[in-house]
mmCIF file of C-alpha atoms in Angstrom:
data_model
loop_
_atom_site.group_PDB
_atom_site.id
_atom_site.type_symbol
_atom_site.label_atom_id
_atom_site.label_comp_id
_atom_site.label_asym_id
_atom_site.label_seq_id
_atom_site.Cartn_x
_atom_site.Cartn_y
_atom_site.Cartn_z
ATOM 1 C CA GLN A 1 9.677 -24.780 -23.942
ATOM 2 C CA GLN A 2 9.415 -23.132 -27.140
ATOM 3 C CA LEU A 3 6.318 -21.069 -26.025
ATOM 4 C CA LEU A 4 8.171 -20.007 -22.760
ATOM 5 C CA THR A 5 11.229 -18.841 -24.826
ATOM 6 C CA GLU A 6 9.108 -16.822 -27.140
ATOM 7 C CA TYR A 7 7.206 -15.217 -24.176
ATOM 8 C CA HIS A 8 10.297 -14.326 -22.534
ATOM 9 C CA HIS A 9 11.461 -12.476 -25.712
ATOM 10 C CA VAL A 10 8.019 -10.514 -25.737
ATOM 11 C CA TYR A 11 8.310 -9.829 -22.022
ATOM 12 C CA PRO A 12 11.900 -9.663 -21.155
ATOM 13 C CA GLY A 13 11.105 -8.421 -17.539
ATOM 14 C CA PHE A 14 10.490 -11.871 -16.469
ATOM 15 C CA ILE A 15 13.576 -13.489 -14.960
ATOM 16 C CA THR A 16 12.197 -16.976 -14.877
ATOM 17 C CA LEU A 17 9.098 -18.479 -16.398
ATOM 18 C CA LEU A 18 7.843 -22.099 -15.653
ATOM 19 C CA VAL A 19 5.157 -24.644 -15.997
ATOM 20 C CA ALA A 20 4.427 -27.049 -13.058
ATOM 21 C CA ASP A 21 2.142 -30.011 -12.863
ATOM 22 C CA ARG A 22 -0.793 -30.310 -10.145
ATOM 23 C CA ASN A 23 2.012 -31.754 -7.835
ATOM 24 C CA GLY A 24 4.333 -28.940 -8.207
ATOM 25 C CA LEU A 25 6.874 -30.855 -10.395
ATOM 26 C CA VAL A 26 8.532 -28.476 -12.878
ATOM 27 C CA GLN A 27 7.832 -29.578 -16.510
ATOM 28 C CA GLU A 28 9.373 -26.720 -18.456
ATOM 29 C CA ILE A 29 11.345 -23.696 -17.374
ATOM 30 C CA TYR A 30 13.123 -20.715 -18.853
ATOM 31 C CA PRO A 31 16.076 -20.379 -18.729
ATOM 32 C CA THR A 32 16.384 -23.948 -19.311
ATOM 33 C CA ARG A 33 18.157 -25.963 -16.550
ATOM 34 C CA SER A 34 19.473 -29.590 -16.098
ATOM 35 C CA THR A 35 17.301 -29.928 -13.036
ATOM 36 C CA SER A 36 14.742 -27.787 -11.372
ATOM 37 C CA PRO A 37 13.436 -28.310 -7.718
ATOM 38 C CA PRO A 38 9.689 -28.764 -7.196
ATOM 39 C CA VAL A 39 7.663 -25.831 -6.234
ATOM 40 C CA SER A 40 4.986 -27.469 -4.274
ATOM 41 C CA ASP A 41 6.047 -25.693 -1.029
ATOM 42 C CA ARG A 42 6.118 -22.162 -2.557
ATOM 43 C CA GLU A 43 3.723 -19.826 -1.366
ATOM 44 C CA TYR A 44 2.404 -18.697 -4.922
ATOM 45 C CA PHE A 45 1.876 -22.118 -5.972
ATOM 46 C CA ILE A 46 -0.150 -23.349 -2.780
ATOM 47 C CA GLU A 47 -2.205 -20.166 -3.225
ATOM 48 C CA ALA A 48 -2.963 -20.506 -6.878
ATOM 49 C CA VAL A 49 -4.025 -24.133 -6.402
ATOM 50 C CA ARG A 50 -6.093 -23.345 -3.388
ATOM 51 C CA THR A 51 -7.846 -20.180 -4.714
ATOM 52 C CA LYS A 52 -7.877 -21.159 -8.501
ATOM 53 C CA LYS A 53 -7.023 -17.606 -9.066
ATOM 54 C CA MET A 54 -4.030 -15.497 -10.144
ATOM 55 C CA THR A 55 -1.747 -15.188 -7.079
ATOM 56 C CA ILE A 56 1.184 -12.565 -6.473
ATOM 57 C CA SER A 57 3.833 -13.473 -4.142
ATOM 58 C CA ASP A 58 5.519 -11.250 -1.518
ATOM 59 C CA VAL A 59 8.424 -9.212 -2.851
ATOM 60 C CA ILE A 60 11.766 -10.821 -2.356
ATOM 61 C CA LEU A 61 15.447 -10.281 -3.203
ATOM 62 C CA GLY A 62 16.458 -12.607 -6.027
ATOM 63 C CA ARG A 63 19.291 -14.884 -4.983
ATOM 64 C CA LEU A 64 20.930 -14.598 -8.329
ATOM 65 C CA SER A 65 19.865 -11.320 -9.763
ATOM 66 C CA HIS A 66 20.059 -9.367 -6.406
ATOM 67 C CA VAL A 67 17.116 -7.211 -7.495
ATOM 68 C CA PRO A 68 13.601 -7.170 -6.077
ATOM 69 C CA ILE A 69 11.382 -9.903 -7.584
ATOM 70 C CA VAL A 70 7.695 -10.880 -7.445
ATOM 71 C CA THR A 71 6.380 -14.150 -8.720
ATOM 72 C CA ILE A 72 3.052 -14.205 -10.561
ATOM 73 C CA ALA A 73 1.307 -17.606 -10.617
ATOM 74 C CA VAL A 74 -1.796 -18.540 -12.571
ATOM 75 C CA PRO A 75 -3.631 -22.010 -12.354
ATOM 76 C CA MET A 76 -4.331 -24.179 -15.391
ATOM 77 C CA LEU A 77 -7.848 -25.733 -14.864
ATOM 78 C CA ASP A 78 -9.276 -28.802 -16.568
ATOM 79 C CA ASP A 79 -12.768 -28.802 -18.195
ATOM 80 C CA ASP A 80 -14.217 -29.861 -14.724
ATOM 81 C CA GLY A 81 -12.378 -27.034 -12.974
ATOM 82 C CA THR A 82 -9.727 -29.113 -11.169
ATOM 83 C CA VAL A 83 -6.296 -27.771 -11.085
ATOM 84 C CA ALA A 84 -4.068 -29.416 -13.983
ATOM 85 C CA GLY A 85 -1.079 -27.322 -13.332
ATOM 86 C CA VAL A 86 0.232 -23.750 -12.554
ATOM 87 C CA VAL A 87 2.161 -21.304 -14.787
ATOM 88 C CA GLY A 88 4.544 -18.813 -13.153
ATOM 89 C CA GLY A 89 6.897 -16.096 -13.675
ATOM 90 C CA SER A 90 9.327 -13.998 -11.634
ATOM 91 C CA LEU A 91 9.083 -10.369 -12.503
ATOM 92 C CA ASP A 92 12.099 -8.087 -12.274
ATOM 93 C CA LEU A 93 10.776 -5.112 -10.349
ATOM 94 C CA SER A 94 13.946 -3.112 -11.036
ATOM 95 C CA LYS A 95 12.319 -2.542 -14.610
ATOM 96 C CA PHE A 96 9.890 -0.142 -12.872
ATOM 97 C CA GLU A 97 12.765 2.378 -13.158
ATOM 98 C CA ARG A 98 12.197 2.538 -17.034
ATOM 99 C CA PHE A 99 8.495 2.504 -16.707
ATOM 100 C CA VAL A 100 8.346 5.392 -14.064
ATOM 101 C CA GLU A 101 10.909 7.616 -15.870
ATOM 102 C CA GLY A 102 8.741 7.407 -19.033
ATOM 103 C CA PHE A 103 5.964 9.141 -17.139
ATOM 104 C CA ARG A 104 7.950 11.661 -15.285
ATOM 105 C CA THR A 105 6.835 15.087 -15.841
ATOM 106 C CA LEU A 106 8.169 16.873 -12.746
ATOM 107 C CA PRO A 107 11.871 16.771 -12.612
ATOM 108 C CA ASP A 108 12.224 17.166 -8.937
ATOM 109 C CA ALA A 109 9.569 14.914 -8.035
ATOM 110 C CA ARG A 110 10.225 11.779 -6.024
ATOM 111 C CA VAL A 111 8.510 8.487 -6.782
ATOM 112 C CA THR A 112 8.429 5.529 -4.278
ATOM 113 C CA VAL A 113 6.478 2.174 -4.599
ATOM 114 C CA VAL A 114 6.032 -0.085 -1.611
ATOM 115 C CA ASP A 115 4.623 -3.451 -1.130
ATOM 116 C CA GLN A 116 1.601 -4.593 1.128
ATOM 117 C CA HIS A 117 4.155 -4.746 3.924
ATOM 118 C CA ASN A 118 5.508 -1.206 3.288
ATOM 119 C CA ARG A 119 8.687 -2.398 1.984
ATOM 120 C CA VAL A 120 10.499 -0.439 -0.732
ATOM 121 C CA ILE A 121 10.008 -2.050 -4.270
ATOM 122 C CA TYR A 122 11.236 0.944 -6.283
ATOM 123 C CA THR A 123 12.308 4.372 -5.484
ATOM 124 C CA SER A 124 13.952 7.325 -7.163
ATOM 125 C CA ALA A 125 17.707 7.804 -6.518
ATOM 126 C CA ALA A 126 16.906 11.059 -4.715
ATOM 127 C CA ALA A 127 14.587 9.382 -2.260
ATOM 128 C CA GLY A 128 17.568 7.664 -0.546
ATOM 129 C CA TYR A 129 15.800 4.390 0.337
ATOM 130 C CA ALA A 130 17.091 0.940 -0.266
ATOM 131 C CA ALA A 131 15.486 -2.041 -1.962
ATOM 132 C CA LEU A 132 13.153 -3.786 0.469
ATOM 133 C CA GLN A 133 13.693 -1.225 3.036
ATOM 134 C CA ASP A 134 10.829 -1.286 5.721
ATOM 135 C CA VAL A 135 9.420 2.285 5.814
ATOM 136 C CA ALA A 136 6.337 1.401 7.857
ATOM 137 C CA GLN A 137 7.615 4.141 10.196
ATOM 138 C CA ASP A 138 8.529 6.732 7.729
ATOM 139 C CA ALA A 139 6.999 10.033 7.651
ATOM 140 C CA LEU A 140 5.863 9.656 4.067
ATOM 141 C CA VAL A 141 3.918 6.391 4.837
ATOM 142 C CA VAL A 142 2.621 7.453 8.205
ATOM 143 C CA ALA A 143 1.325 10.683 6.909
ATOM 144 C CA GLY A 144 -0.292 8.917 4.003
ATOM 145 C CA ALA A 145 -2.121 6.505 6.217
ATOM 146 C CA GLN A 146 -3.419 9.247 8.367
ATOM 147 C CA ALA A 147 -4.330 11.661 5.692
ATOM 148 C CA GLY A 148 -7.505 9.892 4.523
ATOM 149 C CA ALA A 149 -7.101 11.328 1.128
ATOM 150 C CA ASN A 150 -5.066 10.830 -1.958
ATOM 151 C CA THR A 151 -3.149 14.116 -1.802
ATOM 152 C CA PHE A 152 -1.545 15.357 1.452
ATOM 153 C CA ARG A 153 1.245 17.336 3.078
ATOM 154 C CA TYR A 154 3.875 16.245 5.497
ATOM 155 C CA GLN A 155 7.121 17.327 7.053
ATOM 156 C CA ARG A 156 10.259 15.424 5.819
ATOM 157 C CA GLN A 157 13.240 15.268 8.323
ATOM 158 C CA GLU A 158 16.477 15.628 6.318
ATOM 159 C CA PHE A 159 20.181 15.334 7.101
ATOM 160 C CA GLY A 160 21.347 18.101 9.353
ATOM 161 C CA GLY A 161 18.017 18.261 11.251
ATOM 162 C CA ARG A 162 16.428 20.434 8.435
ATOM 163 C CA VAL A 163 12.669 20.053 8.189
ATOM 164 C CA ARG A 164 11.212 20.408 4.656
ATOM 165 C CA ALA A 165 7.287 20.661 3.783
ATOM 166 C CA GLN A 166 6.411 18.088 1.122
ATOM 167 C CA LEU A 167 3.476 17.758 -1.043
ATOM 168 C CA ALA A 168 2.458 14.123 -1.819
ATOM 169 C CA ALA A 169 -0.084 11.969 -3.800
ATOM 170 C CA SER A 170 -0.665 8.266 -3.256
ATOM 171 C CA ALA A 171 -2.598 5.350 -5.075
ATOM 172 C CA ILE A 172 -2.992 1.587 -4.375
ATOM 173 C CA VAL A 173 -2.173 -0.817 -7.056
ATOM 174 C CA ALA A 174 -4.829 -3.698 -7.116
ATOM 175 C CA PRO A 175 -4.776 -6.523 -6.553
ATOM 176 C CA ALA A 176 -1.252 -6.715 -5.090
ATOM 177 C CA GLY A 177 -1.985 -3.923 -2.594
ATOM 178 C CA TRP A 178 1.150 -2.102 -3.354
ATOM 179 C CA LYS A 179 1.338 1.693 -2.679
ATOM 180 C CA VAL A 180 2.801 4.414 -5.006
ATOM 181 C CA PHE A 181 3.790 7.773 -3.613
ATOM 182 C CA VAL A 182 4.816 10.831 -5.632
ATOM 183 C CA GLU A 183 6.229 13.785 -3.649
ATOM 184 C CA GLN A 184 7.554 17.086 -4.316
ATOM 185 C CA PRO A 185 8.995 19.886 -2.056
ATOM 186 C CA LEU A 186 6.185 22.342 -1.506
ATOM 187 C CA VAL A 187 8.648 25.258 -1.756
ATOM 188 C CA ASN A 188 9.241 24.302 -5.436
ATOM 189 C CA LEU A 189 5.581 24.442 -6.223
ATOM 190 C CA ARG A 190 5.397 27.966 -4.722
ATOM 191 C CA LEU A 191 8.379 29.146 -6.704
ATOM 192 C CA GLN A 192 6.460 27.812 -9.956
ATOM 193 C CA TRP A 193 3.414 29.455 -8.715
ATOM 194 C CA THR A 194 5.089 32.891 -8.392
ATOM 195 C CA GLY A 195 6.865 32.423 -11.890
ATOM 196 C CA TYR A 196 3.466 31.718 -13.458
ATOM 197 C CA TYR A 197 1.987 35.034 -12.135
ATOM 198 C CA ALA A 198 5.290 36.856 -13.151
ATOM 199 C CA LEU A 199 4.793 35.500 -16.729
ATOM 200 C CA THR A 200 1.189 36.293 -16.666
ATOM 201 C CA LEU A 201 1.742 39.948 -15.624
ATOM 202 C CA LEU A 202 4.557 40.419 -18.331
ATOM 203 C CA LEU A 203 1.964 39.026 -21.045
ATOM 204 C CA VAL A 204 -0.632 41.560 -19.680
ATOM 205 C CA LEU A 205 1.958 44.426 -19.852
ATOM 206 C CA LEU A 206 2.931 43.410 -23.335
ATOM 207 C CA ALA A 207 -0.728 43.298 -24.539
ATOM 208 C CA LEU A 208 -1.556 46.731 -23.021
ATOM 209 C CA GLY A 209 1.732 48.237 -24.599
ATOM 210 C CA GLY A 210 0.482 46.801 -28.062
ATOM 211 C CA ALA A 211 -2.835 48.156 -27.461
ATOM 212 C CA VAL A 212 -1.618 51.650 -26.683
ATOM 213 C CA LEU A 213 0.788 51.664 -29.875
ATOM 214 C CA GLY A 214 -2.006 50.241 -31.919
ATOM 215 C CA ALA A 215 -4.454 52.998 -30.797
ATOM 216 C CA ARG A 216 -1.847 55.742 -31.392
ATOM 217 C CA GLN A 217 -1.425 54.282 -34.952
ATOM 218 C CA PHE A 218 -5.087 54.433 -35.612
ATOM 219 C CA ALA A 219 -5.348 57.970 -34.282
#
């Protein structure tokens, strides 16, 4: 129990941490509770015992936390390779916001993370998706599946019937099978491209002006 408590202090993103025996009876759990129901019928426990490997459950909405969570389960093996128990932790996926914001370099970029069933795990506020919303038929996901490449363009239908071209990039998160999409309006990139050339032209003109003035002084 002390180890679970200390582990939670190091990784506060875990809402629940538990240790169960081979029969699924919970031996220790954090936060501590008077009674804990067995986990022998939980998908993550069954898969961890069957495969003897780390298992990641489907994303669900926490009954108490009301945020998307996923349970990571790892089997504990005896010397002969039999499963002695399972250690599990429920990870608060809303913490992705802090992680993603730390890597954001484009202020107008939208970041969306979906699970293996194309349900939203995390999304930027501007994207307009809800937690666990099914986006299998969304233009972003459909275009990403049809693109056959990590970067692609697609047309986003916005409120009022306006259509806007988007530039997007995608990547797969293994072993969970999640997908990460980063998109940005194509018009913003074109504006940045024009500004880049304007700045370059200004620097060239300043260089030429300096050269002329320098040549006159030397003359």
